[in-house]
Every structure is written in C-alpha cells, then in structure tokens.
C-alpha cells in the first residue's frame, strides 16, 4: 500500500515546496519620499512617503494584509520575504535583524476613489510604542540615519502574495557636533559679510547719535541751572551802604507876617 502511494506523495510534496519558494507578484510601483512641500518630511528619526492610491486593487483581496518593509540598504539585495506572520521581526529588533515591518493595514486604507485628496505616510512617528513588545507592530522612530529602503509587501494566509519595488535610498538628517561647526568669519559667504558690515555700521551710527543727544541735553541743563548766591565767609564784615538821595532836604520854619504885633517881654514894661 505504501509503495503504491509513494509515487503520488512525492510529486505533491515537491509541488508544495516549490509553491513555498515561488516569488510573489511584482506590483509596478516604487515608494518614494513625498514631493509635497511639507515641514519635517525628512527628519533625524522619520521620513514621509506618498500614500499609494489605486495601486493594489487588482493584487489584493479584502482579507489580505498590506505591510511596509523598512530595511537597511545593504540587505535588500538578498532580502527574503516572510512566509508567515511569525517570521516578521518586531521594530525593537531592527539593530539585529536589520529590517522590520510596520503600518499593517488592508486595502480599505488605500481606496481607489475619484476626487480623493492625496495623502502621505509618516514612517517613525509613533514614540509611544518603541518599548512595548506586546503590540503587533510599531511605527517607532528610526534609531539610525540609514540608509534605508522600503517596499510594500502583501501577505495572505499562504505567505507573500505580491510586493512593490524597493525605493531609492533614504538617508535621514543628522545633527552636527558642535566641534565640527566652522565659525571662522573668513569662510562666510560674501552676502553674509556684506550684511554683517551694514548692520555693524548702522549700530555704530545709532550709538554716535545717542551720545550726541545726551551731550546736547546736558548742555541745555547746565544753562538753565539757577545761580546760587554767595554767602559771606566767616570772620568777614561788609559795611552796609545807604543811599540818602531819596530823603528830601529840611526846610526853615515859616516867618510870621510883618503886621502882626510881636509879644512884649515882661522885662520891658514900666
């Protein structure tokens, strides 16, 4: 009995093993950093992608999962898609697995609707889940500047079903050390030198005008200051002078008229 079934079992197992290694279908789409004029679309821990619209409709069923794979550039050439969700490394193992998968969603998140405003996907924007290993996935901040490459991967119950192309290299912004910043003015641009010279001259003129105003006000104040009378020094005497020209001269008493008899003296009577 076993010998009779052996020829049938072998081709079935071979076909199953071949199906497991069949490459997923390629979706003709390349993820890219959004070209919109957004503030912070590329930072030290995040980057922003255009949201794919009307891309997955003919490749995805309503029960399929759409993932975003974030990987270091040096492993994308020999990257192996996971065959099940158990093989998906969490965000916390990026430094050892060199890749992780995030932003799990369904086709309902990427509807192909008319007059739909284009949106974006911000990778690395969730800071609350970076230490929580109980979550299914985490869109945590990227701990390294990269370079990274990303792609969308569609998984069903049998494994990888379809995938997009890898994006171009994505390098995050890096802060510069204070010692590496060149502060020598000789290496400034010509425009900066001209602006600095104009501002310095303008400040100098303002200082001169301020000093002139203060000096002028002080001079006016000195002119208006009342004179303090000089007090006599101790031990000195100053004779006071009087002006007598305002006193009228004394007049002689009036003489009696000549027809008035003069009184006789008692000695002259007989």
Tab-separated table of N, CA and C in Angstrom, residues 94-253:
chain	number	residue	atom	x	y	z
A	94	UNK	N	15.352	45.830	15.106
A	94	UNK	CA	15.916	46.412	13.881
A	94	UNK	C	17.442	46.334	13.868
A	95	UNK	N	18.067	46.588	15.001
A	95	UNK	CA	19.531	46.623	15.029
A	95	UNK	C	20.151	45.248	14.795
A	96	UNK	N	19.421	44.169	15.043
A	96	UNK	CA	19.958	42.816	14.832
A	96	UNK	C	19.407	42.172	13.562
A	97	UNK	N	18.113	42.315	13.305
A	97	UNK	CA	17.518	41.730	12.097
A	97	UNK	C	17.747	42.597	10.869
A	98	UNK	N	18.116	43.853	11.072
A	98	UNK	CA	18.409	44.810	10.004
A	98	UNK	C	17.177	45.169	9.166
A	99	UNK	N	16.009	44.781	9.617
A	99	UNK	CA	14.776	45.200	8.963
A	99	UNK	C	13.611	44.958	9.922
A	100	UNK	N	12.498	45.577	9.646
A	100	UNK	CA	11.267	45.319	10.381
A	100	UNK	C	10.097	45.680	9.475
A	101	UNK	N	8.895	45.320	9.899
A	101	UNK	CA	7.700	45.592	9.107
A	101	UNK	C	6.703	46.353	9.963
A	102	UNK	N	6.035	47.322	9.357
A	102	UNK	CA	5.156	48.205	10.107
A	102	UNK	C	3.987	48.654	9.228
A	103	UNK	N	3.110	49.462	9.822
A	103	UNK	CA	1.955	50.040	9.130
A	103	UNK	C	1.089	48.964	8.467
A	104	UNK	N	0.805	47.925	9.220
A	104	UNK	CA	-0.075	46.876	8.711
A	104	UNK	C	-1.488	47.431	8.512
A	105	UNK	N	-2.051	47.189	7.351
A	105	UNK	CA	-3.395	47.675	7.054
A	105	UNK	C	-4.018	46.800	5.965
A	106	UNK	N	-5.176	47.195	5.493
A	106	UNK	CA	-5.875	46.456	4.445
A	106	UNK	C	-6.121	47.365	3.251
A	107	UNK	N	-6.721	46.801	2.219
A	107	UNK	CA	-6.979	47.565	1.004
A	107	UNK	C	-7.959	48.710	1.268
A	108	UNK	N	-8.741	48.608	2.344
A	108	UNK	CA	-9.688	49.681	2.660
A	108	UNK	C	-8.972	50.988	2.991
A	109	UNK	N	-7.719	50.904	3.411
A	109	UNK	CA	-6.959	52.111	3.737
A	109	UNK	C	-6.427	52.797	2.483
A	110	UNK	N	-6.399	52.090	1.369
A	110	UNK	CA	-5.909	52.654	0.108
A	110	UNK	C	-7.018	52.604	-0.945
A	111	UNK	N	-8.125	53.259	-0.717
A	111	UNK	CA	-9.240	53.169	-1.668
A	111	UNK	C	-8.931	53.901	-2.962
A	112	UNK	N	-9.450	53.347	-4.037
A	112	UNK	CA	-9.289	53.980	-5.342
A	112	UNK	C	-10.565	54.759	-5.637
A	113	UNK	N	-10.646	55.960	-5.094
A	113	UNK	CA	-11.853	56.781	-5.226
A	113	UNK	C	-11.529	58.039	-6.009
A	114	UNK	N	-12.504	58.510	-6.757
A	114	UNK	CA	-12.326	59.730	-7.527
A	114	UNK	C	-12.362	60.945	-6.595
A	115	UNK	N	-11.642	61.977	-7.016
A	115	UNK	CA	-11.575	63.239	-6.271
A	115	UNK	C	-11.077	63.041	-4.839
A	116	UNK	N	-10.235	62.045	-4.642
A	116	UNK	CA	-9.655	61.824	-3.317
A	116	UNK	C	-8.359	62.619	-3.203
A	117	UNK	N	-8.263	63.382	-2.145
A	117	UNK	CA	-7.055	64.182	-1.942
A	117	UNK	C	-5.883	63.258	-1.612
A	118	UNK	N	-4.752	63.438	-2.257
A	118	UNK	CA	-3.590	62.590	-1.961
A	118	UNK	C	-3.116	62.797	-0.533
A	119	UNK	N	-2.721	61.692	0.084
A	119	UNK	CA	-2.263	61.744	1.468
A	119	UNK	C	-0.839	61.206	1.552
A	120	UNK	N	-0.318	61.170	2.771
A	120	UNK	CA	1.067	60.733	2.979
A	120	UNK	C	1.117	59.731	4.123
A	121	UNK	N	2.225	59.004	4.184
A	121	UNK	CA	2.507	58.065	5.268
A	121	UNK	C	3.782	58.514	5.959
A	122	UNK	N	3.683	58.775	7.256
A	122	UNK	CA	4.858	59.203	8.022
A	122	UNK	C	5.422	57.998	8.769
A	123	UNK	N	6.601	57.593	8.401
A	123	UNK	CA	7.257	56.433	8.999
A	123	UNK	C	8.115	56.896	10.174
A	124	UNK	N	7.904	56.254	11.344
A	124	UNK	CA	8.691	56.575	12.535
A	124	UNK	C	8.070	57.627	13.431
A	125	UNK	N	6.779	57.863	13.295
A	125	UNK	CA	6.146	58.974	14.019
A	125	UNK	C	5.586	58.592	15.382
A	126	UNK	N	5.538	57.297	15.710
A	126	UNK	CA	4.920	56.860	16.962
A	126	UNK	C	6.007	56.589	18.004
A	127	UNK	N	6.102	57.474	18.996
A	127	UNK	CA	7.125	57.322	20.036
A	127	UNK	C	6.617	56.544	21.245
A	128	UNK	N	5.327	56.251	21.303
A	128	UNK	CA	4.767	55.601	22.488
A	128	UNK	C	4.916	54.085	22.478
A	129	UNK	N	5.270	53.497	21.353
A	129	UNK	CA	5.293	52.030	21.263
A	129	UNK	C	6.699	51.461	21.178
A	130	UNK	N	7.717	52.285	21.243
A	130	UNK	CA	9.058	51.777	20.977
A	130	UNK	C	9.548	50.780	22.021
A	131	UNK	N	8.978	50.804	23.223
A	131	UNK	CA	9.379	49.863	24.262
A	131	UNK	C	8.292	48.837	24.581
A	132	UNK	N	7.211	48.848	23.808
A	132	UNK	CA	6.095	47.933	24.054
A	132	UNK	C	6.168	46.765	23.067
A	133	UNK	N	6.555	45.609	23.546
A	133	UNK	CA	6.708	44.425	22.687
A	133	UNK	C	5.408	43.630	22.548
A	134	UNK	N	4.372	44.051	23.226
A	134	UNK	CA	3.116	43.311	23.152
A	134	UNK	C	2.296	43.683	21.913
A	135	UNK	N	2.644	44.768	21.240
A	135	UNK	CA	1.888	45.203	20.073
A	135	UNK	C	2.267	44.379	18.846
A	136	UNK	N	1.326	44.319	17.908
A	136	UNK	CA	1.579	43.545	16.687
A	136	UNK	C	2.656	44.195	15.833
A	137	UNK	N	2.647	45.483	15.784
A	137	UNK	CA	3.693	46.198	15.066
A	137	UNK	C	3.849	47.570	15.715
A	138	UNK	N	4.959	48.231	15.408
A	138	UNK	CA	5.241	49.549	15.969
A	138	UNK	C	5.830	50.432	14.878
A	139	UNK	N	5.291	51.617	14.763
A	139	UNK	CA	5.821	52.606	13.822
A	139	UNK	C	6.702	53.589	14.585
A	140	UNK	N	7.687	53.030	15.260
A	140	UNK	CA	8.539	53.830	16.136
A	140	UNK	C	9.585	54.633	15.389
A	141	UNK	N	10.214	55.592	16.079
A	141	UNK	CA	11.252	56.427	15.451
A	141	UNK	C	12.458	55.594	15.052
A	142	UNK	N	13.044	55.930	13.929
A	142	UNK	CA	14.197	55.186	13.413
A	142	UNK	C	15.445	55.575	14.205
A	143	UNK	N	16.156	54.594	14.761
A	143	UNK	CA	17.283	54.915	15.645
A	143	UNK	C	18.583	55.218	14.917
A	144	UNK	N	18.637	54.963	13.609
A	144	UNK	CA	19.868	55.166	12.848
A	144	UNK	C	19.564	56.029	11.616
A	145	UNK	N	20.554	56.759	11.137
A	145	UNK	CA	20.316	57.608	9.957
A	145	UNK	C	20.168	56.836	8.662
A	146	UNK	N	20.487	55.543	8.655
A	146	UNK	CA	20.334	54.744	7.441
A	146	UNK	C	21.666	54.487	6.752
A	147	UNK	N	21.621	54.291	5.429
A	147	UNK	CA	20.483	54.457	4.509
A	147	UNK	C	19.495	53.291	4.570
A	148	UNK	N	18.227	53.628	4.295
A	148	UNK	CA	17.147	52.656	4.289
A	148	UNK	C	16.555	52.532	2.882
A	149	UNK	N	15.850	51.433	2.695
A	149	UNK	CA	14.969	51.257	1.538
A	149	UNK	C	13.674	50.623	2.035
A	150	UNK	N	12.586	50.948	1.372
A	150	UNK	CA	11.283	50.435	1.803
A	150	UNK	C	10.544	49.847	0.608
A	151	UNK	N	9.604	48.957	0.917
A	151	UNK	CA	8.703	48.408	-0.101
A	151	UNK	C	7.415	47.966	0.584
A	152	UNK	N	6.355	47.861	-0.165
A	152	UNK	CA	5.091	47.336	0.329
A	152	UNK	C	5.021	45.846	0.018
A	153	UNK	N	4.587	45.072	1.008
A	153	UNK	CA	4.503	43.626	0.874
A	153	UNK	C	3.091	43.183	1.249
A	154	UNK	N	2.491	42.354	0.400
A	154	UNK	CA	1.135	41.856	0.617
A	154	UNK	C	1.215	40.404	1.064
A	155	UNK	N	0.608	40.121	2.213
A	155	UNK	CA	0.606	38.767	2.767
A	155	UNK	C	-0.817	38.244	2.851
A	156	UNK	N	-0.967	36.959	2.516
A	156	UNK	CA	-2.236	36.267	2.737
A	156	UNK	C	-1.971	35.068	3.640
A	157	UNK	N	-2.898	34.171	3.726
A	157	UNK	CA	-2.738	33.022	4.610
A	157	UNK	C	-1.635	32.070	4.155
A	158	UNK	N	-1.241	32.148	2.896
A	158	UNK	CA	-0.192	31.274	2.366
A	158	UNK	C	1.196	31.904	2.387
A	159	UNK	N	1.296	33.178	2.753
A	159	UNK	CA	2.584	33.845	2.764
A	159	UNK	C	2.586	35.098	1.907
A	160	UNK	N	3.740	35.367	1.317
A	160	UNK	CA	3.895	36.571	0.495
A	160	UNK	C	3.146	36.411	-0.813
A	161	UNK	N	2.303	37.381	-1.127
A	161	UNK	CA	1.460	37.292	-2.312
A	161	UNK	C	1.911	38.255	-3.410
A	162	UNK	N	2.260	39.469	-3.027
A	162	UNK	CA	2.705	40.460	-4.001
A	162	UNK	C	3.570	41.489	-3.284
A	163	UNK	N	4.381	42.201	-4.050
A	163	UNK	CA	5.272	43.204	-3.478
A	163	UNK	C	5.564	44.287	-4.494
A	164	UNK	N	5.877	45.470	-4.001
A	164	UNK	CA	6.291	46.556	-4.882
A	164	UNK	C	7.809	46.512	-5.044
A	165	UNK	N	8.314	47.409	-5.838
A	165	UNK	CA	9.768	47.535	-5.970
A	165	UNK	C	10.336	48.262	-4.747
A	166	UNK	N	11.620	48.060	-4.518
A	166	UNK	CA	12.285	48.784	-3.437
A	166	UNK	C	12.424	50.258	-3.811
A	167	UNK	N	12.347	51.094	-2.823
A	167	UNK	CA	12.525	52.530	-3.047
A	167	UNK	C	13.998	52.859	-3.227
A	168	UNK	N	14.259	54.100	-3.567
A	168	UNK	CA	15.633	54.581	-3.585
A	168	UNK	C	16.141	54.724	-2.147
A	169	UNK	N	17.424	54.926	-2.003
A	169	UNK	CA	17.996	55.069	-0.668
A	169	UNK	C	17.391	56.277	0.048
A	170	UNK	N	17.116	56.079	1.318
A	170	UNK	CA	16.582	57.141	2.169
A	170	UNK	C	17.576	57.357	3.307
A	171	UNK	N	18.155	58.532	3.361
A	171	UNK	CA	19.117	58.884	4.412
A	171	UNK	C	18.500	59.980	5.262
A	172	UNK	N	18.411	59.719	6.547
A	172	UNK	CA	17.819	60.685	7.462
A	172	UNK	C	18.801	61.809	7.763
A	173	UNK	N	18.264	62.900	8.244
A	173	UNK	CA	19.105	64.040	8.602
A	173	UNK	C	19.903	63.713	9.854
A	174	UNK	N	21.095	64.269	9.921
A	174	UNK	CA	21.969	64.028	11.056
A	174	UNK	C	22.379	65.364	11.663
A	175	UNK	N	22.368	65.402	12.986
A	175	UNK	CA	22.851	66.590	13.676
A	175	UNK	C	24.370	66.643	13.650
A	176	UNK	N	24.899	67.843	13.601
A	176	UNK	CA	26.352	68.024	13.580
A	176	UNK	C	26.859	68.318	14.977
A	177	UNK	N	28.026	67.794	15.285
A	177	UNK	CA	28.646	68.077	16.563
A	177	UNK	C	29.102	69.520	16.617
A	178	UNK	N	29.065	70.077	17.823
A	178	UNK	CA	29.425	71.493	17.973
A	178	UNK	C	30.869	71.750	17.551
A	179	UNK	N	31.749	70.785	17.756
A	179	UNK	CA	33.156	70.993	17.396
A	179	UNK	C	33.364	71.025	15.887
A	180	UNK	N	32.446	70.421	15.157
A	180	UNK	CA	32.614	70.362	13.701
A	180	UNK	C	32.041	71.582	12.982
A	181	UNK	N	31.381	72.468	13.715
A	181	UNK	CA	30.785	73.648	13.095
A	181	UNK	C	31.856	74.716	12.926
A	182	UNK	N	32.049	75.184	11.714
A	182	UNK	CA	33.063	76.187	11.415
A	182	UNK	C	32.498	77.577	11.681
A	183	UNK	N	33.089	78.270	12.651
A	183	UNK	CA	32.641	79.628	12.991
A	183	UNK	C	33.602	80.700	12.518
A	184	UNK	N	34.624	80.341	11.734
A	184	UNK	CA	35.598	81.328	11.273
A	184	UNK	C	34.944	82.267	10.268
A	185	UNK	N	34.953	83.613	10.522
A	185	UNK	CA	34.253	84.536	9.612
A	185	UNK	C	34.850	84.600	8.226
A	186	UNK	N	36.130	84.194	8.088
A	186	UNK	CA	36.740	84.244	6.773
A	186	UNK	C	36.125	83.272	5.789
A	187	UNK	N	35.419	82.269	6.301
A	187	UNK	CA	34.797	81.281	5.437
A	187	UNK	C	33.308	81.532	5.243
A	188	UNK	N	32.854	82.694	5.687
A	188	UNK	CA	31.458	83.049	5.455
A	188	UNK	C	31.252	83.446	4.001
A	189	UNK	N	30.017	83.389	3.568
A	189	UNK	CA	29.710	83.796	2.199
A	189	UNK	C	29.790	85.307	2.067
A	190	UNK	N	29.930	85.763	0.815
A	190	UNK	CA	30.034	87.192	0.579
A	190	UNK	C	28.801	87.953	1.035
A	191	UNK	N	27.644	87.360	0.855
A	191	UNK	CA	26.402	88.022	1.273
A	191	UNK	C	26.362	88.213	2.777
A	192	UNK	N	26.790	87.199	3.530
A	192	UNK	CA	26.796	87.326	4.978
A	192	UNK	C	27.773	88.392	5.449
A	193	UNK	N	28.914	88.493	4.786
A	193	UNK	CA	29.895	89.517	5.161
A	193	UNK	C	29.333	90.909	4.922
A	194	UNK	N	28.657	91.105	3.781
A	194	UNK	CA	28.084	92.417	3.470
A	194	UNK	C	26.993	92.778	4.477
A	195	UNK	N	26.117	91.822	4.777
A	195	UNK	CA	25.037	92.084	5.730
A	195	UNK	C	25.603	92.419	7.110
A	196	UNK	N	26.622	91.669	7.536
A	196	UNK	CA	27.232	91.931	8.833
A	196	UNK	C	27.867	93.314	8.884
A	197	UNK	N	28.535	93.728	7.796
A	197	UNK	CA	29.159	95.044	7.762
A	197	UNK	C	28.124	96.162	7.831
A	198	UNK	N	27.028	96.003	7.086
A	198	UNK	CA	25.980	97.028	7.104
A	198	UNK	C	25.365	97.155	8.491
A	199	UNK	N	25.076	96.032	9.126
A	199	UNK	CA	24.487	96.077	10.458
A	199	UNK	C	25.439	96.689	11.478
A	200	UNK	N	26.722	96.376	11.368
A	200	UNK	CA	27.695	96.952	12.292
A	200	UNK	C	27.781	98.468	12.126
A	201	UNK	N	27.790	98.938	10.869
A	201	UNK	CA	27.839	100.379	10.623
A	201	UNK	C	26.584	101.070	11.144
A	202	UNK	N	25.447	100.458	10.938
A	202	UNK	CA	24.182	101.042	11.396
A	202	UNK	C	24.154	101.157	12.921
A	203	UNK	N	24.638	100.135	13.604
A	203	UNK	CA	24.683	100.189	15.060
A	203	UNK	C	25.650	101.268	15.533
A	204	UNK	N	26.784	101.423	14.850
A	204	UNK	CA	27.726	102.471	15.213
A	204	UNK	C	27.137	103.868	15.071
A	205	UNK	N	26.385	104.091	13.985
A	205	UNK	CA	25.738	105.403	13.784
A	205	UNK	C	24.717	105.670	14.887
A	206	UNK	N	23.954	104.648	15.260
A	206	UNK	CA	22.967	104.823	16.327
A	206	UNK	C	23.636	105.180	17.656
A	207	UNK	N	24.771	104.572	17.955
A	207	UNK	CA	25.487	104.882	19.193
A	207	UNK	C	25.984	106.320	19.190
A	208	UNK	N	26.528	106.762	18.059
A	208	UNK	CA	27.016	108.141	17.970
A	208	UNK	C	25.876	109.137	18.145
A	209	UNK	N	24.746	108.896	17.496
A	209	UNK	CA	23.592	109.791	17.648
A	209	UNK	C	23.099	109.817	19.090
A	210	UNK	N	23.117	108.694	19.753
A	210	UNK	CA	22.686	108.657	21.142
A	210	UNK	C	23.610	109.481	22.028
A	211	UNK	N	24.916	109.365	21.831
A	211	UNK	CA	25.864	110.133	22.635
A	211	UNK	C	25.726	111.627	22.370
A	212	UNK	N	25.513	112.015	21.114
A	212	UNK	CA	25.332	113.433	20.799
A	212	UNK	C	24.067	113.987	21.460
A	213	UNK	N	23.007	113.206	21.461
A	213	UNK	CA	21.769	113.648	22.112
A	213	UNK	C	21.960	113.831	23.604
A	214	UNK	N	22.662	112.920	24.240
A	214	UNK	CA	22.910	113.040	25.676
A	214	UNK	C	23.760	114.260	25.990
A	215	UNK	N	24.790	114.533	25.179
A	215	UNK	CA	25.647	115.692	25.410
A	215	UNK	C	24.878	117.002	25.224
A	216	UNK	N	24.018	117.064	24.219
A	216	UNK	CA	23.238	118.277	23.974
A	216	UNK	C	22.255	118.544	25.114
A	217	UNK	N	21.585	117.524	25.591
A	217	UNK	CA	20.660	117.695	26.705
A	217	UNK	C	21.387	118.128	27.971
A	218	UNK	N	22.576	117.625	28.203
A	218	UNK	CA	23.345	118.015	29.386
A	218	UNK	C	23.763	119.473	29.306
A	219	UNK	N	24.095	119.928	28.089
A	219	UNK	CA	24.490	121.320	27.915
A	219	UNK	C	23.320	122.259	28.188
A	220	UNK	N	22.143	121.923	27.718
A	220	UNK	CA	20.951	122.741	27.994
A	220	UNK	C	20.632	122.751	29.481
A	221	UNK	N	20.810	121.677	30.135
A	221	UNK	CA	20.523	121.614	31.577
A	221	UNK	C	21.464	122.510	32.369
A	222	UNK	N	22.726	122.584	31.954
A	222	UNK	CA	23.678	123.447	32.648
A	222	UNK	C	23.347	124.914	32.466
A	223	UNK	N	22.823	125.290	31.289
A	223	UNK	CA	22.462	126.680	31.064
A	223	UNK	C	21.265	127.110	31.908
A	224	UNK	N	20.328	126.241	32.092
A	224	UNK	CA	19.122	126.575	32.836
A	224	UNK	C	19.281	126.444	34.339
A	225	UNK	N	20.397	126.033	34.845
A	225	UNK	CA	20.602	125.844	36.276
A	225	UNK	C	20.688	127.203	36.971
A	226	UNK	N	19.853	127.555	38.018
A	226	UNK	CA	19.884	128.866	38.696
A	226	UNK	C	21.182	129.058	39.472
A	227	UNK	N	21.612	130.383	39.516
A	227	UNK	CA	22.864	130.718	40.224
A	227	UNK	C	22.624	130.717	41.724
A	228	UNK	N	23.514	130.171	42.480
A	228	UNK	CA	23.411	130.109	43.940
A	228	UNK	C	24.100	131.325	44.529
A	229	UNK	N	23.375	132.171	45.368
A	229	UNK	CA	24.021	133.390	45.946
A	229	UNK	C	25.191	133.012	46.845
A	230	UNK	N	26.224	133.861	46.764
A	230	UNK	CA	27.447	133.599	47.541
A	230	UNK	C	27.243	134.050	48.979
A	231	UNK	N	27.482	133.190	49.902
A	231	UNK	CA	27.345	133.510	51.320
A	231	UNK	C	28.655	134.090	51.835
A	232	UNK	N	28.526	135.067	52.791
A	232	UNK	CA	29.761	135.676	53.352
A	232	UNK	C	30.552	134.655	54.151
A	233	UNK	N	31.829	134.777	54.030
A	233	UNK	CA	32.699	133.871	54.748
A	233	UNK	C	32.785	134.244	56.212
A	234	UNK	N	33.047	133.258	57.033
A	234	UNK	CA	33.144	133.505	58.482
A	234	UNK	C	34.303	134.439	58.792
A	235	UNK	N	34.066	135.435	59.732
A	235	UNK	CA	35.132	136.375	60.131
A	235	UNK	C	35.226	137.599	59.260
A	236	UNK	N	34.432	137.733	58.286
A	236	UNK	CA	34.494	138.904	57.409
A	236	UNK	C	33.325	139.820	57.721
A	237	UNK	N	33.510	141.120	57.492
A	237	UNK	CA	32.485	142.125	57.740
A	237	UNK	C	32.339	142.989	56.515
A	238	UNK	N	31.138	143.200	56.163
A	238	UNK	CA	30.863	144.036	54.996
A	238	UNK	C	29.979	145.195	55.438
A	239	UNK	N	30.479	146.399	55.242
A	239	UNK	CA	29.749	147.609	55.648
A	239	UNK	C	28.575	147.822	54.716
A	240	UNK	N	27.448	148.088	55.312
A	240	UNK	CA	26.235	148.309	54.543
A	240	UNK	C	26.157	149.771	54.149
A	241	UNK	N	25.913	150.028	52.922
A	241	UNK	CA	25.822	151.392	52.409
A	241	UNK	C	24.374	151.782	52.253
A	242	UNK	N	24.115	153.055	52.500
A	242	UNK	CA	22.767	153.596	52.391
A	242	UNK	C	22.764	154.719	51.383
A	243	UNK	N	21.745	154.798	50.648
A	243	UNK	CA	21.590	155.860	49.656
A	243	UNK	C	20.644	156.912	50.250
A	244	UNK	N	21.144	158.157	50.433
A	244	UNK	CA	20.357	159.236	51.067
A	244	UNK	C	19.759	160.182	50.058
A	245	UNK	N	19.880	159.915	48.832
A	245	UNK	CA	19.370	160.863	47.825
A	245	UNK	C	17.855	160.880	47.788
A	246	UNK	N	17.218	159.872	48.337
A	246	UNK	CA	15.773	159.835	48.269
A	246	UNK	C	15.119	160.616	49.416
A	247	UNK	N	15.944	161.109	50.450
A	247	UNK	CA	15.391	161.885	51.583
A	247	UNK	C	15.346	163.354	51.187
A	248	UNK	N	14.182	164.039	51.246
A	248	UNK	CA	14.118	165.476	50.853
A	248	UNK	C	14.838	166.353	51.886
A	249	UNK	N	15.431	167.490	51.505
A	249	UNK	CA	16.163	168.391	52.449
A	249	UNK	C	15.179	169.054	53.415
A	250	UNK	N	15.658	169.358	54.641
A	250	UNK	CA	14.822	170.013	55.662
A	250	UNK	C	14.570	171.464	55.285
A	251	UNK	N	13.369	171.984	55.580
A	251	UNK	CA	13.002	173.375	55.251
A	251	UNK	C	13.000	174.241	56.513
A	252	UNK	N	13.303	175.566	56.363
A	252	UNK	CA	13.299	176.511	57.508
A	252	UNK	C	11.874	176.808	57.924
A	253	UNK	N	11.622	177.049	59.224
A	253	UNK	CA	10.256	177.345	59.669
A	253	UNK	C	9.743	178.626	59.028
